[in-house]
Amino acid sequence: MSGLTEAKLKSPAGTRSFERGLDYVDDVSGLEIGDGWIRASVRGTERYEAELLLGGRKGPTGTCDCPYGQEGNFCKHLVALGLTAIAQGADLPARRASARDRARGFESWLSGLTRDELLALLRDEMAGDRQLRRRLEARAAAARGDLAEVRSRVRELFDITPFAQYDYVEYGDSRAFAGQAGQAVSAIRSLTASHRAADAVALAREAIDLLAGVIERVDDSDGWLGQIGTDLAEAHHEACRAARPDPEELAYWLVAHAVADASDPTDLDPLDYTDLLGDRGMAALRRYAVEAWQANRTGWAEKKLMQRLAKSGRDIDTVIAVRAADLAPNGHTHLLIARELDTAGRPAEALDWAERGIRDTDDLATVDTALVDDLADRYARTGRLADAATLRRDHFAACRTLPAYQRLRTAAQAANRWPAEREAALDLLRAAADPTLVDILLDDKDTEAAWQAATATGAHDGQGLTLADHSRPTRPADALTVYLRLAARLTHQTGNHAYEQLVSLLLSIRDCHRHLGTPDDFTTYVTALRTAQKRKRNLMRLMDEHGL
């Protein structure tokens, strides 16, 4: 305890949480000290209970029921608790001894109470603590085996009415509602512990449905109800393990739950029950899953369940059948099937599905490019270089983009047919007066042809700038025309980004005049520009920095 320091708190908390914890030191109350632990309440958005654990080899750890602490983080409330303990360091040994004395005194007092006195005490506490009363009533009903009473209590616990305004539980009340709903999990587990596991199974299923029915009407930003869903799934699994329900009945419920329309707050996985289902139950699970999928082949939940079952049993044909029932028009599903077949060691069938994806696509311009890449790679790996080039040519003709052209070039060069393919591609672009022609000729490093294309079909500013940059040494007059046009537009703009672009253009303009042997013309131009733009102080500063 005496070894606790600010540095040891900062290490697990991090700088941000540590600094924020400094602001909460005055909000710590009810400090309790034990052997290796310190507890207290810390007032934040709400009042949180924090416990700091000391003596570990890696330094202090702790728990806090704030949202950040619930995620396993060393939060600002733990920092505030630790700083409070450090500030009271001289008093800690005495306070710890006092805490031990209090604990022993409490145990001694409690042990000395008669049965009637204990009952009276418990009744008094329940009268002032509604949550305690509900928990104990549910446990009592479970112990008596009164399923009707437990069911009634569980339904009450999932009633949002006391917490809702306009039939919705706002963020500020969601934690309190989750705390109430969490008592249902305790009641279900109490049934299992009381040798009423079959009843616990039934009640867990009802509770899961109740949670699904209210979760959309609760602001669960902090995930409290998500945790209740996880706990309910675990309680159901525990009850099934104890009750050993009929495998076919269990399989039917698992499939019905998995494909239900309602959002699943439990994320319950039917395959977690494999050991309880056994061979007969797993066969039933697959049968019911197939029936559900056949009834709704495009349903997301049905497809997901079928794929999970098929992959778990390595049934590749079922996986393919599920995917094939809902083929995407752009060929993406065909690609997924081909990859599944590759994994299964069936390359010929994979190739067939990839080719089918291209054939089934109405417009190659909309096809999934990844499918085109995949099929072209398959052709190349098997020596079908001409087929790869033809595929790339057809795809380029449909979409006419620079990336498609680059891939065509690579494939056609490998097939020794690039010159002919290139001319055909360029003719296609010229006939369509497609501005992409300029980008493609620049990519081919055919600058002269790019200038001709820009003159014939026009070029946007980005293309013009790229052309000018590529040909400034060889065509300085043409480049200068482009730079001056772009600079003139920028002189009407303000802002540092525009100034940086203008200065970059001015440097290029100066270089053009150098190549043309007309430096005096540049001096005249830049002097006039300075006069016109002198109010733009940041521009003037940038021009000074670059010697303009």
PDB file of N, CA and C in Angstrom, residues 317-369:
ATOM      1  N   ASP A 317     -20.297 -27.894 -51.371  1.00  0.00           N
ATOM      2  CA  ASP A 317     -21.390 -27.835 -52.339  1.00  0.00           C
ATOM      3  C   ASP A 317     -22.599 -27.095 -51.765  1.00  0.00           C
ATOM      4  N   THR A 318     -22.835 -27.257 -50.461  1.00  0.00           N
ATOM      5  CA  THR A 318     -23.932 -26.517 -49.835  1.00  0.00           C
ATOM      6  C   THR A 318     -23.617 -25.027 -49.795  1.00  0.00           C
ATOM      7  N   VAL A 319     -22.367 -24.697 -49.500  1.00  0.00           N
ATOM      8  CA  VAL A 319     -21.960 -23.284 -49.504  1.00  0.00           C
ATOM      9  C   VAL A 319     -22.214 -22.675 -50.879  1.00  0.00           C
ATOM     10  N   ILE A 320     -21.833 -23.400 -51.916  1.00  0.00           N
ATOM     11  CA  ILE A 320     -22.007 -22.892 -53.279  1.00  0.00           C
ATOM     12  C   ILE A 320     -23.488 -22.761 -53.614  1.00  0.00           C
ATOM     13  N   ALA A 321     -24.276 -23.753 -53.214  1.00  0.00           N
ATOM     14  CA  ALA A 321     -25.711 -23.705 -53.500  1.00  0.00           C
ATOM     15  C   ALA A 321     -26.358 -22.494 -52.855  1.00  0.00           C
ATOM     16  N   VAL A 322     -25.944 -22.176 -51.638  1.00  0.00           N
ATOM     17  CA  VAL A 322     -26.496 -21.015 -50.938  1.00  0.00           C
ATOM     18  C   VAL A 322     -26.124 -19.727 -51.678  1.00  0.00           C
ATOM     19  N   ARG A 323     -24.872 -19.594 -52.045  1.00  0.00           N
ATOM     20  CA  ARG A 323     -24.444 -18.386 -52.751  1.00  0.00           C
ATOM     21  C   ARG A 323     -25.097 -18.298 -54.135  1.00  0.00           C
ATOM     22  N   ALA A 324     -25.198 -19.427 -54.812  1.00  0.00           N
ATOM     23  CA  ALA A 324     -25.737 -19.427 -56.168  1.00  0.00           C
ATOM     24  C   ALA A 324     -27.215 -19.078 -56.207  1.00  0.00           C
ATOM     25  N   ALA A 325     -27.893 -19.212 -55.090  1.00  0.00           N
ATOM     26  CA  ALA A 325     -29.321 -18.901 -55.049  1.00  0.00           C
ATOM     27  C   ALA A 325     -29.582 -17.405 -55.132  1.00  0.00           C
ATOM     28  N   ASP A 326     -28.553 -16.593 -54.936  1.00  0.00           N
ATOM     29  CA  ASP A 326     -28.745 -15.140 -54.958  1.00  0.00           C
ATOM     30  C   ASP A 326     -27.506 -14.493 -55.569  1.00  0.00           C
ATOM     31  N   LEU A 327     -27.347 -14.642 -56.877  1.00  0.00           N
ATOM     32  CA  LEU A 327     -26.158 -14.148 -57.566  1.00  0.00           C
ATOM     33  C   LEU A 327     -26.251 -12.648 -57.802  1.00  0.00           C
ATOM     34  N   ALA A 328     -25.205 -11.940 -57.436  1.00  0.00           N
ATOM     35  CA  ALA A 328     -25.164 -10.494 -57.679  1.00  0.00           C
ATOM     36  C   ALA A 328     -24.996 -10.242 -59.177  1.00  0.00           C
ATOM     37  N   PRO A 329     -25.662  -9.233 -59.731  1.00  0.00           N
ATOM     38  CA  PRO A 329     -25.582  -8.988 -61.186  1.00  0.00           C
ATOM     39  C   PRO A 329     -24.216  -8.533 -61.668  1.00  0.00           C
ATOM     40  N   ASN A 330     -23.349  -8.077 -60.743  1.00  0.00           N
ATOM     41  CA  ASN A 330     -22.029  -7.609 -61.170  1.00  0.00           C
ATOM     42  C   ASN A 330     -20.951  -8.691 -61.094  1.00  0.00           C
ATOM     43  N   GLY A 331     -21.343  -9.927 -60.791  1.00  0.00           N
ATOM     44  CA  GLY A 331     -20.391 -11.024 -60.798  1.00  0.00           C
ATOM     45  C   GLY A 331     -19.639 -11.236 -59.494  1.00  0.00           C
ATOM     46  N   HIS A 332     -19.943 -10.420 -58.476  1.00  0.00           N
ATOM     47  CA  HIS A 332     -19.197 -10.559 -57.220  1.00  0.00           C
ATOM     48  C   HIS A 332     -19.444 -11.921 -56.560  1.00  0.00           C
ATOM     49  N   THR A 333     -20.678 -12.404 -56.607  1.00  0.00           N
ATOM     50  CA  THR A 333     -20.971 -13.705 -55.993  1.00  0.00           C
ATOM     51  C   THR A 333     -20.252 -14.823 -56.736  1.00  0.00           C
ATOM     52  N   HIS A 334     -20.169 -14.709 -58.057  1.00  0.00           N
ATOM     53  CA  HIS A 334     -19.433 -15.707 -58.836  1.00  0.00           C
ATOM     54  C   HIS A 334     -17.972 -15.771 -58.362  1.00  0.00           C
ATOM     55  N   LEU A 335     -17.414 -14.597 -58.072  1.00  0.00           N
ATOM     56  CA  LEU A 335     -16.033 -14.543 -57.591  1.00  0.00           C
ATOM     57  C   LEU A 335     -15.901 -15.241 -56.244  1.00  0.00           C
ATOM     58  N   LEU A 336     -16.840 -15.012 -55.335  1.00  0.00           N
ATOM     59  CA  LEU A 336     -16.793 -15.661 -54.023  1.00  0.00           C
ATOM     60  C   LEU A 336     -16.873 -17.179 -54.159  1.00  0.00           C
ATOM     61  N   ILE A 337     -17.738 -17.648 -55.076  1.00  0.00           N
ATOM     62  CA  ILE A 337     -17.864 -19.089 -55.292  1.00  0.00           C
ATOM     63  C   ILE A 337     -16.555 -19.651 -55.853  1.00  0.00           C
ATOM     64  N   ALA A 338     -15.967 -18.933 -56.788  1.00  0.00           N
ATOM     65  CA  ALA A 338     -14.698 -19.394 -57.363  1.00  0.00           C
ATOM     66  C   ALA A 338     -13.625 -19.519 -56.286  1.00  0.00           C
ATOM     67  N   ARG A 339     -13.591 -18.560 -55.363  1.00  0.00           N
ATOM     68  CA  ARG A 339     -12.584 -18.621 -54.295  1.00  0.00           C
ATOM     69  C   ARG A 339     -12.859 -19.780 -53.333  1.00  0.00           C
ATOM     70  N   GLU A 340     -14.135 -20.050 -53.065  1.00  0.00           N
ATOM     71  CA  GLU A 340     -14.478 -21.205 -52.220  1.00  0.00           C
ATOM     72  C   GLU A 340     -13.988 -22.496 -52.878  1.00  0.00           C
ATOM     73  N   LEU A 341     -14.183 -22.592 -54.184  1.00  0.00           N
ATOM     74  CA  LEU A 341     -13.757 -23.794 -54.907  1.00  0.00           C
ATOM     75  C   LEU A 341     -12.237 -23.898 -54.958  1.00  0.00           C
ATOM     76  N   ASP A 342     -11.563 -22.763 -55.053  1.00  0.00           N
ATOM     77  CA  ASP A 342     -10.091 -22.789 -54.989  1.00  0.00           C
ATOM     78  C   ASP A 342      -9.634 -23.378 -53.660  1.00  0.00           C
ATOM     79  N   THR A 343     -10.256 -22.905 -52.581  1.00  0.00           N
ATOM     80  CA  THR A 343      -9.891 -23.395 -51.245  1.00  0.00           C
ATOM     81  C   THR A 343     -10.145 -24.887 -51.121  1.00  0.00           C
ATOM     82  N   ALA A 344     -11.177 -25.364 -51.800  1.00  0.00           N
ATOM     83  CA  ALA A 344     -11.526 -26.787 -51.748  1.00  0.00           C
ATOM     84  C   ALA A 344     -10.676 -27.624 -52.713  1.00  0.00           C
ATOM     85  N   GLY A 345      -9.762 -26.987 -53.433  1.00  0.00           N
ATOM     86  CA  GLY A 345      -8.905 -27.736 -54.351  1.00  0.00           C
ATOM     87  C   GLY A 345      -9.621 -28.159 -55.621  1.00  0.00           C
ATOM     88  N   ARG A 346     -10.552 -27.313 -56.105  1.00  0.00           N
ATOM     89  CA  ARG A 346     -11.311 -27.644 -57.320  1.00  0.00           C
ATOM     90  C   ARG A 346     -11.158 -26.498 -58.331  1.00  0.00           C
ATOM     91  N   PRO A 347      -9.941 -26.309 -58.875  1.00  0.00           N
ATOM     92  CA  PRO A 347      -9.643 -25.153 -59.724  1.00  0.00           C
ATOM     93  C   PRO A 347     -10.431 -25.119 -61.031  1.00  0.00           C
ATOM     94  N   ALA A 348     -10.721 -26.271 -61.632  1.00  0.00           N
ATOM     95  CA  ALA A 348     -11.454 -26.281 -62.894  1.00  0.00           C
ATOM     96  C   ALA A 348     -12.848 -25.702 -62.714  1.00  0.00           C
ATOM     97  N   GLU A 349     -13.511 -26.092 -61.628  1.00  0.00           N
ATOM     98  CA  GLU A 349     -14.844 -25.554 -61.348  1.00  0.00           C
ATOM     99  C   GLU A 349     -14.761 -24.073 -60.986  1.00  0.00           C
ATOM    100  N   ALA A 350     -13.678 -23.706 -60.300  1.00  0.00           N
ATOM    101  CA  ALA A 350     -13.491 -22.293 -59.952  1.00  0.00           C
ATOM    102  C   ALA A 350     -13.381 -21.456 -61.227  1.00  0.00           C
ATOM    103  N   LEU A 351     -12.618 -21.928 -62.198  1.00  0.00           N
ATOM    104  CA  LEU A 351     -12.481 -21.224 -63.469  1.00  0.00           C
ATOM    105  C   LEU A 351     -13.829 -21.105 -64.169  1.00  0.00           C
ATOM    106  N   ASP A 352     -14.609 -22.170 -64.141  1.00  0.00           N
ATOM    107  CA  ASP A 352     -15.917 -22.157 -64.799  1.00  0.00           C
ATOM    108  C   ASP A 352     -16.825 -21.097 -64.183  1.00  0.00           C
ATOM    109  N   TRP A 353     -16.810 -20.977 -62.853  1.00  0.00           N
ATOM    110  CA  TRP A 353     -17.655 -19.982 -62.188  1.00  0.00           C
ATOM    111  C   TRP A 353     -17.170 -18.562 -62.486  1.00  0.00           C
ATOM    112  N   ALA A 354     -15.852 -18.373 -62.558  1.00  0.00           N
ATOM    113  CA  ALA A 354     -15.330 -17.044 -62.875  1.00  0.00           C
ATOM    114  C   ALA A 354     -15.738 -16.645 -64.301  1.00  0.00           C
ATOM    115  N   GLU A 355     -15.634 -17.571 -65.247  1.00  0.00           N
ATOM    116  CA  GLU A 355     -16.038 -17.279 -66.626  1.00  0.00           C
ATOM    117  C   GLU A 355     -17.541 -17.035 -66.709  1.00  0.00           C
ATOM    118  N   ARG A 356     -18.285 -17.797 -65.951  1.00  0.00           N
ATOM    119  CA  ARG A 356     -19.732 -17.616 -65.937  1.00  0.00           C
ATOM    120  C   ARG A 356     -20.100 -16.233 -65.414  1.00  0.00           C
ATOM    121  N   GLY A 357     -19.349 -15.745 -64.435  1.00  0.00           N
ATOM    122  CA  GLY A 357     -19.611 -14.407 -63.904  1.00  0.00           C
ATOM    123  C   GLY A 357     -19.472 -13.334 -64.967  1.00  0.00           C
ATOM    124  N   ILE A 358     -18.472 -13.489 -65.873  1.00  0.00           N
ATOM    125  CA  ILE A 358     -18.306 -12.532 -66.965  1.00  0.00           C
ATOM    126  C   ILE A 358     -19.444 -12.673 -67.969  1.00  0.00           C
ATOM    127  N   ARG A 359     -19.794 -13.931 -68.296  1.00  0.00           N
ATOM    128  CA  ARG A 359     -20.862 -14.157 -69.279  1.00  0.00           C
ATOM    129  C   ARG A 359     -22.208 -13.639 -68.780  1.00  0.00           C
ATOM    130  N   ASP A 360     -22.477 -13.824 -67.494  1.00  0.00           N
ATOM    131  CA  ASP A 360     -23.787 -13.460 -66.940  1.00  0.00           C
ATOM    132  C   ASP A 360     -23.955 -11.965 -66.716  1.00  0.00           C
ATOM    133  N   THR A 361     -22.876 -11.199 -66.828  1.00  0.00           N
ATOM    134  CA  THR A 361     -22.958  -9.759 -66.589  1.00  0.00           C
ATOM    135  C   THR A 361     -23.466  -9.059 -67.844  1.00  0.00           C
ATOM    136  N   ASP A 362     -24.538  -8.310 -67.709  1.00  0.00           N
ATOM    137  CA  ASP A 362     -25.130  -7.635 -68.863  1.00  0.00           C
ATOM    138  C   ASP A 362     -24.211  -6.563 -69.434  1.00  0.00           C
ATOM    139  N   ASP A 363     -23.487  -5.869 -68.568  1.00  0.00           N
ATOM    140  CA  ASP A 363     -22.652  -4.748 -68.998  1.00  0.00           C
ATOM    141  C   ASP A 363     -21.294  -4.871 -68.324  1.00  0.00           C
ATOM    142  N   LEU A 364     -20.254  -5.101 -69.138  1.00  0.00           N
ATOM    143  CA  LEU A 364     -18.913  -5.256 -68.558  1.00  0.00           C
ATOM    144  C   LEU A 364     -18.438  -3.989 -67.858  1.00  0.00           C
ATOM    145  N   ALA A 365     -19.050  -2.856 -68.141  1.00  0.00           N
ATOM    146  CA  ALA A 365     -18.655  -1.624 -67.460  1.00  0.00           C
ATOM    147  C   ALA A 365     -19.027  -1.662 -65.989  1.00  0.00           C
ATOM    148  N   THR A 366     -20.007  -2.487 -65.633  1.00  0.00           N
ATOM    149  CA  THR A 366     -20.459  -2.550 -64.235  1.00  0.00           C
ATOM    150  C   THR A 366     -19.944  -3.794 -63.525  1.00  0.00           C
ATOM    151  N   VAL A 367     -19.173  -4.637 -64.200  1.00  0.00           N
ATOM    152  CA  VAL A 367     -18.716  -5.879 -63.585  1.00  0.00           C
ATOM    153  C   VAL A 367     -17.752  -5.572 -62.439  1.00  0.00           C
ATOM    154  N   ASP A 368     -17.731  -6.437 -61.445  1.00  0.00           N
ATOM    155  CA  ASP A 368     -16.781  -6.310 -60.342  1.00  0.00           C
ATOM    156  C   ASP A 368     -15.368  -6.457 -60.913  1.00  0.00           C
ATOM    157  N   THR A 369     -14.576  -5.388 -60.801  1.00  0.00           N
ATOM    158  CA  THR A 369     -13.224  -5.418 -61.368  1.00  0.00           C
ATOM    159  C   THR A 369     -12.394  -6.550 -60.774  1.00  0.00           C
TER     160      THR A 369
END
